[in-house]
XYZ file of C-alpha atoms in Angstrom:
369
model
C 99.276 116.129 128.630
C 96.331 115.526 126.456
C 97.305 114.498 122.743
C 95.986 116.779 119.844
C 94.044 114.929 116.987
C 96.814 115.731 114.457
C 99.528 114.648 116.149
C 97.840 111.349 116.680
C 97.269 111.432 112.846
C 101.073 111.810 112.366
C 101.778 109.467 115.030
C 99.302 106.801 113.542
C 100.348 107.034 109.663
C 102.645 103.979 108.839
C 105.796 104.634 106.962
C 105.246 101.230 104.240
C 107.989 102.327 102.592
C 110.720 102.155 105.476
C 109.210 99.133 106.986
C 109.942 97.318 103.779
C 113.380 98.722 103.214
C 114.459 97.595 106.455
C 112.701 94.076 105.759
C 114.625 93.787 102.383
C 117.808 95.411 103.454
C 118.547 92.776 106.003
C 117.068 89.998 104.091
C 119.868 90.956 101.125
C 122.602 90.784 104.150
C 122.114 87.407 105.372
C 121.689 85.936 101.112
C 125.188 88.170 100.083
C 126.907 85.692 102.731
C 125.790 82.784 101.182
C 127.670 83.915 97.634
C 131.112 84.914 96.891
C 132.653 88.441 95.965
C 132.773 87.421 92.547
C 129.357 87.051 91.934
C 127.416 90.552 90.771
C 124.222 90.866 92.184
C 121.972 93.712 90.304
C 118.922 96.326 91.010
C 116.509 95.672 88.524
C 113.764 98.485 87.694
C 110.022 97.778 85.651
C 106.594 98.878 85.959
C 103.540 97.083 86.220
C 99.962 97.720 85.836
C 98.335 97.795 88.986
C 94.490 97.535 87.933
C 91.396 99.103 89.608
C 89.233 98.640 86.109
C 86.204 97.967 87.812
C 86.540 101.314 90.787
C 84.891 104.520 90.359
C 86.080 106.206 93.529
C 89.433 105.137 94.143
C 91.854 108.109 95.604
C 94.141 108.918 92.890
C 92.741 106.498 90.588
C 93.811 107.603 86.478
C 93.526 106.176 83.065
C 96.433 104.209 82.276
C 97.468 102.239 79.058
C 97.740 98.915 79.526
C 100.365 97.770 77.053
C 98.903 94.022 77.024
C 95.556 94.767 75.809
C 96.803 97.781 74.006
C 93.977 99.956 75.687
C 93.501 103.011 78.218
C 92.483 101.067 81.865
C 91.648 102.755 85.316
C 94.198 102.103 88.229
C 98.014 103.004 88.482
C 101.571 101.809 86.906
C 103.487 100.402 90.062
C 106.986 101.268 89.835
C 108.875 98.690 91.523
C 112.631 98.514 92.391
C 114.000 94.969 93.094
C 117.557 93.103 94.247
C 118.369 89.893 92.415
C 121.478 88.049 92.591
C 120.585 85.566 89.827
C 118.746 83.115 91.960
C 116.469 85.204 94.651
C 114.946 88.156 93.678
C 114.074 90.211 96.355
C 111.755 93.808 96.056
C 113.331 96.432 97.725
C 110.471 99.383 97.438
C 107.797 100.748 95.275
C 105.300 103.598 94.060
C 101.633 103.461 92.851
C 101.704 106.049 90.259
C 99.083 107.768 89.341
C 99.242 110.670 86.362
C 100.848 113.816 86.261
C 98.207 115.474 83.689
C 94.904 116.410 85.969
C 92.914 115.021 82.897
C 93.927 111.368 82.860
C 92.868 111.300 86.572
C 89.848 110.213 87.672
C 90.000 111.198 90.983
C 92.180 113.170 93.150
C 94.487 113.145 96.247
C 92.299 113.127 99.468
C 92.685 116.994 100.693
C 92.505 116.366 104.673
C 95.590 114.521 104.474
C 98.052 116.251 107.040
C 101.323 117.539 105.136
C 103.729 116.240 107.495
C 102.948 112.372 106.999
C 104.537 109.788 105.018
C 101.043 109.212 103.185
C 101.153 113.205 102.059
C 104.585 112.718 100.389
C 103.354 109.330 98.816
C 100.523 110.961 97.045
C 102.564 113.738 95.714
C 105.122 111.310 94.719
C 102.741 109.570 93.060
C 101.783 112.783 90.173
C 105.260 112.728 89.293
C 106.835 111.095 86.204
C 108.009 107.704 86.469
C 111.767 108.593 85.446
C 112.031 111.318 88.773
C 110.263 108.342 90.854
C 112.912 105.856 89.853
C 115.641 107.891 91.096
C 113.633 108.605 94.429
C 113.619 104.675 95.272
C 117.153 104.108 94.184
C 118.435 107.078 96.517
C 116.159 105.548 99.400
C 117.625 101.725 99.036
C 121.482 103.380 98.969
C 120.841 105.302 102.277
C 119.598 101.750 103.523
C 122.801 100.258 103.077
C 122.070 98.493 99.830
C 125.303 99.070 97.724
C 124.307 97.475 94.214
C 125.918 99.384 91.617
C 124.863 97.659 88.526
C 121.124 98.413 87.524
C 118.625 97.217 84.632
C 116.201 98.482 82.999
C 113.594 97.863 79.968
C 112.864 99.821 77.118
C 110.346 101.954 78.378
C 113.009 103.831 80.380
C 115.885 104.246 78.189
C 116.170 107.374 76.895
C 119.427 109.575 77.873
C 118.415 111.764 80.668
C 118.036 108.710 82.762
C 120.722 107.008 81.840
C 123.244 109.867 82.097
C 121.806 110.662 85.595
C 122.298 106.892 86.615
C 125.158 107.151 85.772
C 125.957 110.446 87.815
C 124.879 108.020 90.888
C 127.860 106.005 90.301
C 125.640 102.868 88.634
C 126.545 100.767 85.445
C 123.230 100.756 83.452
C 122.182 97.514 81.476
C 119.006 98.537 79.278
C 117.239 97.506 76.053
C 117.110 99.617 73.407
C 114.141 100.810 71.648
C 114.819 101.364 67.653
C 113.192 105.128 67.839
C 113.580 107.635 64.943
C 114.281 110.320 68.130
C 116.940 108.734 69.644
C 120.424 109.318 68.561
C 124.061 107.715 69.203
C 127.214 109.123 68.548
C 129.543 106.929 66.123
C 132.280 108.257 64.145
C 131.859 111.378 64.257
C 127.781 111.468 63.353
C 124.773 110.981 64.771
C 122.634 107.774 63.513
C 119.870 105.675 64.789
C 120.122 102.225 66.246
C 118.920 100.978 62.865
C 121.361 102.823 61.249
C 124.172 101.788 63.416
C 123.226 98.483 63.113
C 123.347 98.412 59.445
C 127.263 100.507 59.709
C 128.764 97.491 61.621
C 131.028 94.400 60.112
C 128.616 91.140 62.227
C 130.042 88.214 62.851
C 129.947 85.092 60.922
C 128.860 81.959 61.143
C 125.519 81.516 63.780
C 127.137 83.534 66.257
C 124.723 84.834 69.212
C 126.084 88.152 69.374
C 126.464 89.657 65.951
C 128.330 92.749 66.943
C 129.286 95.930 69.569
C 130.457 99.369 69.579
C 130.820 101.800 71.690
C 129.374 104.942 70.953
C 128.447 108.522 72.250
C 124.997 108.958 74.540
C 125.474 112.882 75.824
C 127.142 114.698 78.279
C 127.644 114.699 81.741
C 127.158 117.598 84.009
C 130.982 118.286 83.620
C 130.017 118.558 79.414
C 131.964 115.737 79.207
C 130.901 113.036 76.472
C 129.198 109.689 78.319
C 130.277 106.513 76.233
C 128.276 103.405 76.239
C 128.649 99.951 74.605
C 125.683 98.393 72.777
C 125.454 95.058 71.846
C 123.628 93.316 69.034
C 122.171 90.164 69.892
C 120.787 87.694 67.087
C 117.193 86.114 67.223
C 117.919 82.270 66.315
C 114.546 81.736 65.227
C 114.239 85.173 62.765
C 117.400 85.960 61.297
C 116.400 89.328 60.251
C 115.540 90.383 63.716
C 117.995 91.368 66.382
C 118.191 92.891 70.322
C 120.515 95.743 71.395
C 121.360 95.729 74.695
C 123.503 98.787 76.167
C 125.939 99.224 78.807
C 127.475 102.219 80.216
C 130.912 100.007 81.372
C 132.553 99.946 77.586
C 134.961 97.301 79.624
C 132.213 94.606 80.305
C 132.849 91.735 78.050
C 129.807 91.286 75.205
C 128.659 87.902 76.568
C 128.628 89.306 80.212
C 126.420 92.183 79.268
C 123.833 89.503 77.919
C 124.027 87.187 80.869
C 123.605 90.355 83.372
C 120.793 91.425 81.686
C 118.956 88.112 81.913
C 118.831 88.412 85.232
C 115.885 91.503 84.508
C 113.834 88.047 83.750
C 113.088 87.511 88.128
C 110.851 91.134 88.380
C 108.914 89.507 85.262
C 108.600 86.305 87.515
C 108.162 88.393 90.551
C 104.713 90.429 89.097
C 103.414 87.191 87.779
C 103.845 85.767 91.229
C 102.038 88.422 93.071
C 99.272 89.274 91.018
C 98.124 85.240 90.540
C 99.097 83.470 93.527
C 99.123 86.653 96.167
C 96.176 88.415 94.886
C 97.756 91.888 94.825
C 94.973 94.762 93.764
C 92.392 91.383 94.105
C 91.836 91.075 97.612
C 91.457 94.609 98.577
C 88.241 96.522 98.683
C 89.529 99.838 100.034
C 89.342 103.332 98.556
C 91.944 104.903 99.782
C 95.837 105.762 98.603
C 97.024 104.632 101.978
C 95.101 101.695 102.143
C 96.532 100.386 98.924
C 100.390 101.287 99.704
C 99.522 98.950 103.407
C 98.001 96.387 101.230
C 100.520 96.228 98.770
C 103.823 96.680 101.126
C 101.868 93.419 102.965
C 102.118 91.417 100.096
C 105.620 92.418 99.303
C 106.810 91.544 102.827
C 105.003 87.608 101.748
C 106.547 87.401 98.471
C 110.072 88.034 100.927
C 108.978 85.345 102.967
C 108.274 82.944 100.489
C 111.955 83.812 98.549
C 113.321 83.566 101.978
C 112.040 79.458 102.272
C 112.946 78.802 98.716
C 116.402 79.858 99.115
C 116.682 77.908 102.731
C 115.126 74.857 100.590
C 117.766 75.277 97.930
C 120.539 76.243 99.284
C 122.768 73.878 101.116
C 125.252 76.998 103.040
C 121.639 78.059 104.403
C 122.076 74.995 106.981
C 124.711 76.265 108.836
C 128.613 77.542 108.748
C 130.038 74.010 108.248
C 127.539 73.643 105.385
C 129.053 77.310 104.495
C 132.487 76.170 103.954
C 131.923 72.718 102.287
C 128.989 73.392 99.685
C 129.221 75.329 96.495
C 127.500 78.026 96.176
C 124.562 78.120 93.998
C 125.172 79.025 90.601
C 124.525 82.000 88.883
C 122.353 82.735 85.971
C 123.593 80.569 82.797
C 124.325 82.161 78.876
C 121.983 79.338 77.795
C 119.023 80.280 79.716
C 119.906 84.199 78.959
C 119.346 83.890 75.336
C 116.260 81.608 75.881
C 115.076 84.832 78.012
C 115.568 87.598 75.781
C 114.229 85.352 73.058
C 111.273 85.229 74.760
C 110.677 88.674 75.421
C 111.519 89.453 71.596
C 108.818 86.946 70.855
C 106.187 88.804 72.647
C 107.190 91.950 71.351
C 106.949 90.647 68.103
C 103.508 89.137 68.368
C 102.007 92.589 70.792
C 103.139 94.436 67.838
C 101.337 92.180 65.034
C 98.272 92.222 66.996
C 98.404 95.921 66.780
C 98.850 96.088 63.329
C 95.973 93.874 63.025
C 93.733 95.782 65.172
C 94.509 99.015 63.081
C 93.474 96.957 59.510
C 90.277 95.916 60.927
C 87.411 97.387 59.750
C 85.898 96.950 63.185
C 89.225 98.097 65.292
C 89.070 100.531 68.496
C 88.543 103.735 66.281
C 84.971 102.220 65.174
């Protein structure tokens, strides 16, 4: 029987997305036998910007802000969802997002695209808001098997509809906080900002790392039932006057674990650096279209996998076989000492993207002339 032309368009469209799932999913499996129970192994969230500056004609192609240079850029935030159990980080799957206003994009979706193909759903998934995204991956990696319940996020996603619905998929959220005059917590009774808070609490003395933590109202669940959360104030060793709040829905989690979990966010920094200056991601591809840039970019995924893959066999001693299994330690995990140098690092650059801004606004020749 002769084959129609779209069903060999549905036959022919690769499905990126499950082909990397499955590569990651059993990759995870064979590195969770090489640790113990004990150790907590997390899903780590970020975006990245995935640049097409110099592209007129690229499917789905939108103006997005490049926080770095602090100006508008043509391309697409890639949403990436990652496994990392303190020593291999592994990316589990991602989206190219485009915009969900019609004005910020420059071009759009390709309109002979057959409905019924993974490529359709990708595009459409791709005009929704980062936030609904996130959820779609996470769902996706839990039907692969991938049971992770402890998940971290920057800044630029905490706000409490997401956490509240993390939380509603059964997943202890580790996030920075963002010291917003819109954002609210619950503590004593009345509603304050993180400053606020901040200022309410008795710190520690001495040169203490972690000046202080409370637990304190975010919202409601679906039940209307008030979601608690810990935060925990962090000092800056180098500027006393500043400080990091880190949050965590498990109000049980000891203060110093909370900080050494969330240092672990640090490999999906690594991990972007990794592919966009040693694996050329976005650099080596000429193409035009939205389904030539998921290939391309699922492609160099599956490398950066093979490459964490022959670091870990390099590294780890149980990698050599079961005797090796029984006798060696396992690696170890993610140290306090290297946490704090972490999150000092990222408060650093925070600090000096948001001078540079300042300066850019008091110069007579800034963007606005």
């Amino acid at each position: 029987m002769p084959v129609s032309k779209r069903t060999r368009c549905i036959a022919s469209t690769p499905n990126s997305r499950r082909f990397l799932l499955l590569l990651s999913s059993a990759v995870i499996a064979r590195m969770k036998a090489l640790t113990s129970e004990d150790r907590v192994d997390v899903l780590i969230v970020d975006d990245s910007l995935y640049s097409r500056n110099r592209s007129k004609k690229v499917e789905l192609a939108a103006r997005v802000f490049d926080h770095a240079a602090h100006r508008f850029v043509k391309g697409f935030r890639m949403l990436t969802l990652g496994w990392s159990d303190g020593n291999s980080f592994v990316p589990l799957a991602f989206s190219l997002l485009s915009s969900e206003k019609v004005e910020n994009r420059i071009q759009e979706a390709n309109p002979s695209v057959d409905r019924r193909t993974s490529g359709y759903h990708r595009r459409r998934e791709s005009m929704s808001k980062a936030t609904v995204t996130l959820f779609e991956l996470l769902e996706q990696a839990q039907a692969m098997g991938i049971q992770t319940r402890v998940l971290l996020f920057d800044s630029w996603f905490t706000f409490p509809s997401t956490i509240l619905r993390a939380v509603q998929h059964k997943m202890t959220v580790i996030c920075m906080l963002k010291a917003l005059k819109t954002l609210h917590y619950l503590y004593d009774g009345k509603k304050v900002t993180l400053p606020q808070l901040y200022g309410l609490l008795t710190k520690r003395r001495g040169r203490a790392k972690i000046l202080a933590s409370v637990v304190v109202g975010i919202g409601n669940d679906e039940n209307g039932k008030e979601v608690q959360a810990k935060i925990v104030f962090v000092r800056d060793r180098q500027r006393s006057k500043q400080w990091l709040a880190l949050l965590c829905t498990d109000t049980t989690m000891a203060d110093e674990e909370v900080v050494r979990l969330y240092g672990k966010r640090w490999d999906i920094e690594v991990f972007f650096k990794m592919v966009k200056s040693h694996l050329r991601l976005a650099k080596e591809l000429q193409g035009r279209s939205y389904d030539s840039m998921i290939a391309h970019t699922s492609i160099v995924f599956a490398r950066y996998i093979y490459l964490a893959v022959k670091t870990r066999n390099e590294q780890d001693p149980r990698t050599l076989g079961r005797l090796f299994l029984e006798l060696c330690d396992e690696m170890s995990d993610v140290r306090n000492a290297e946490i704090i140098h972490r999150l000092l690092t990222l408060l650093s650059q925070a600090i000096e993207q948001k001078r540079r801004c300042h300066h850019d606004d008091l110069s007579p020749f800034g963007a606005n002339h």
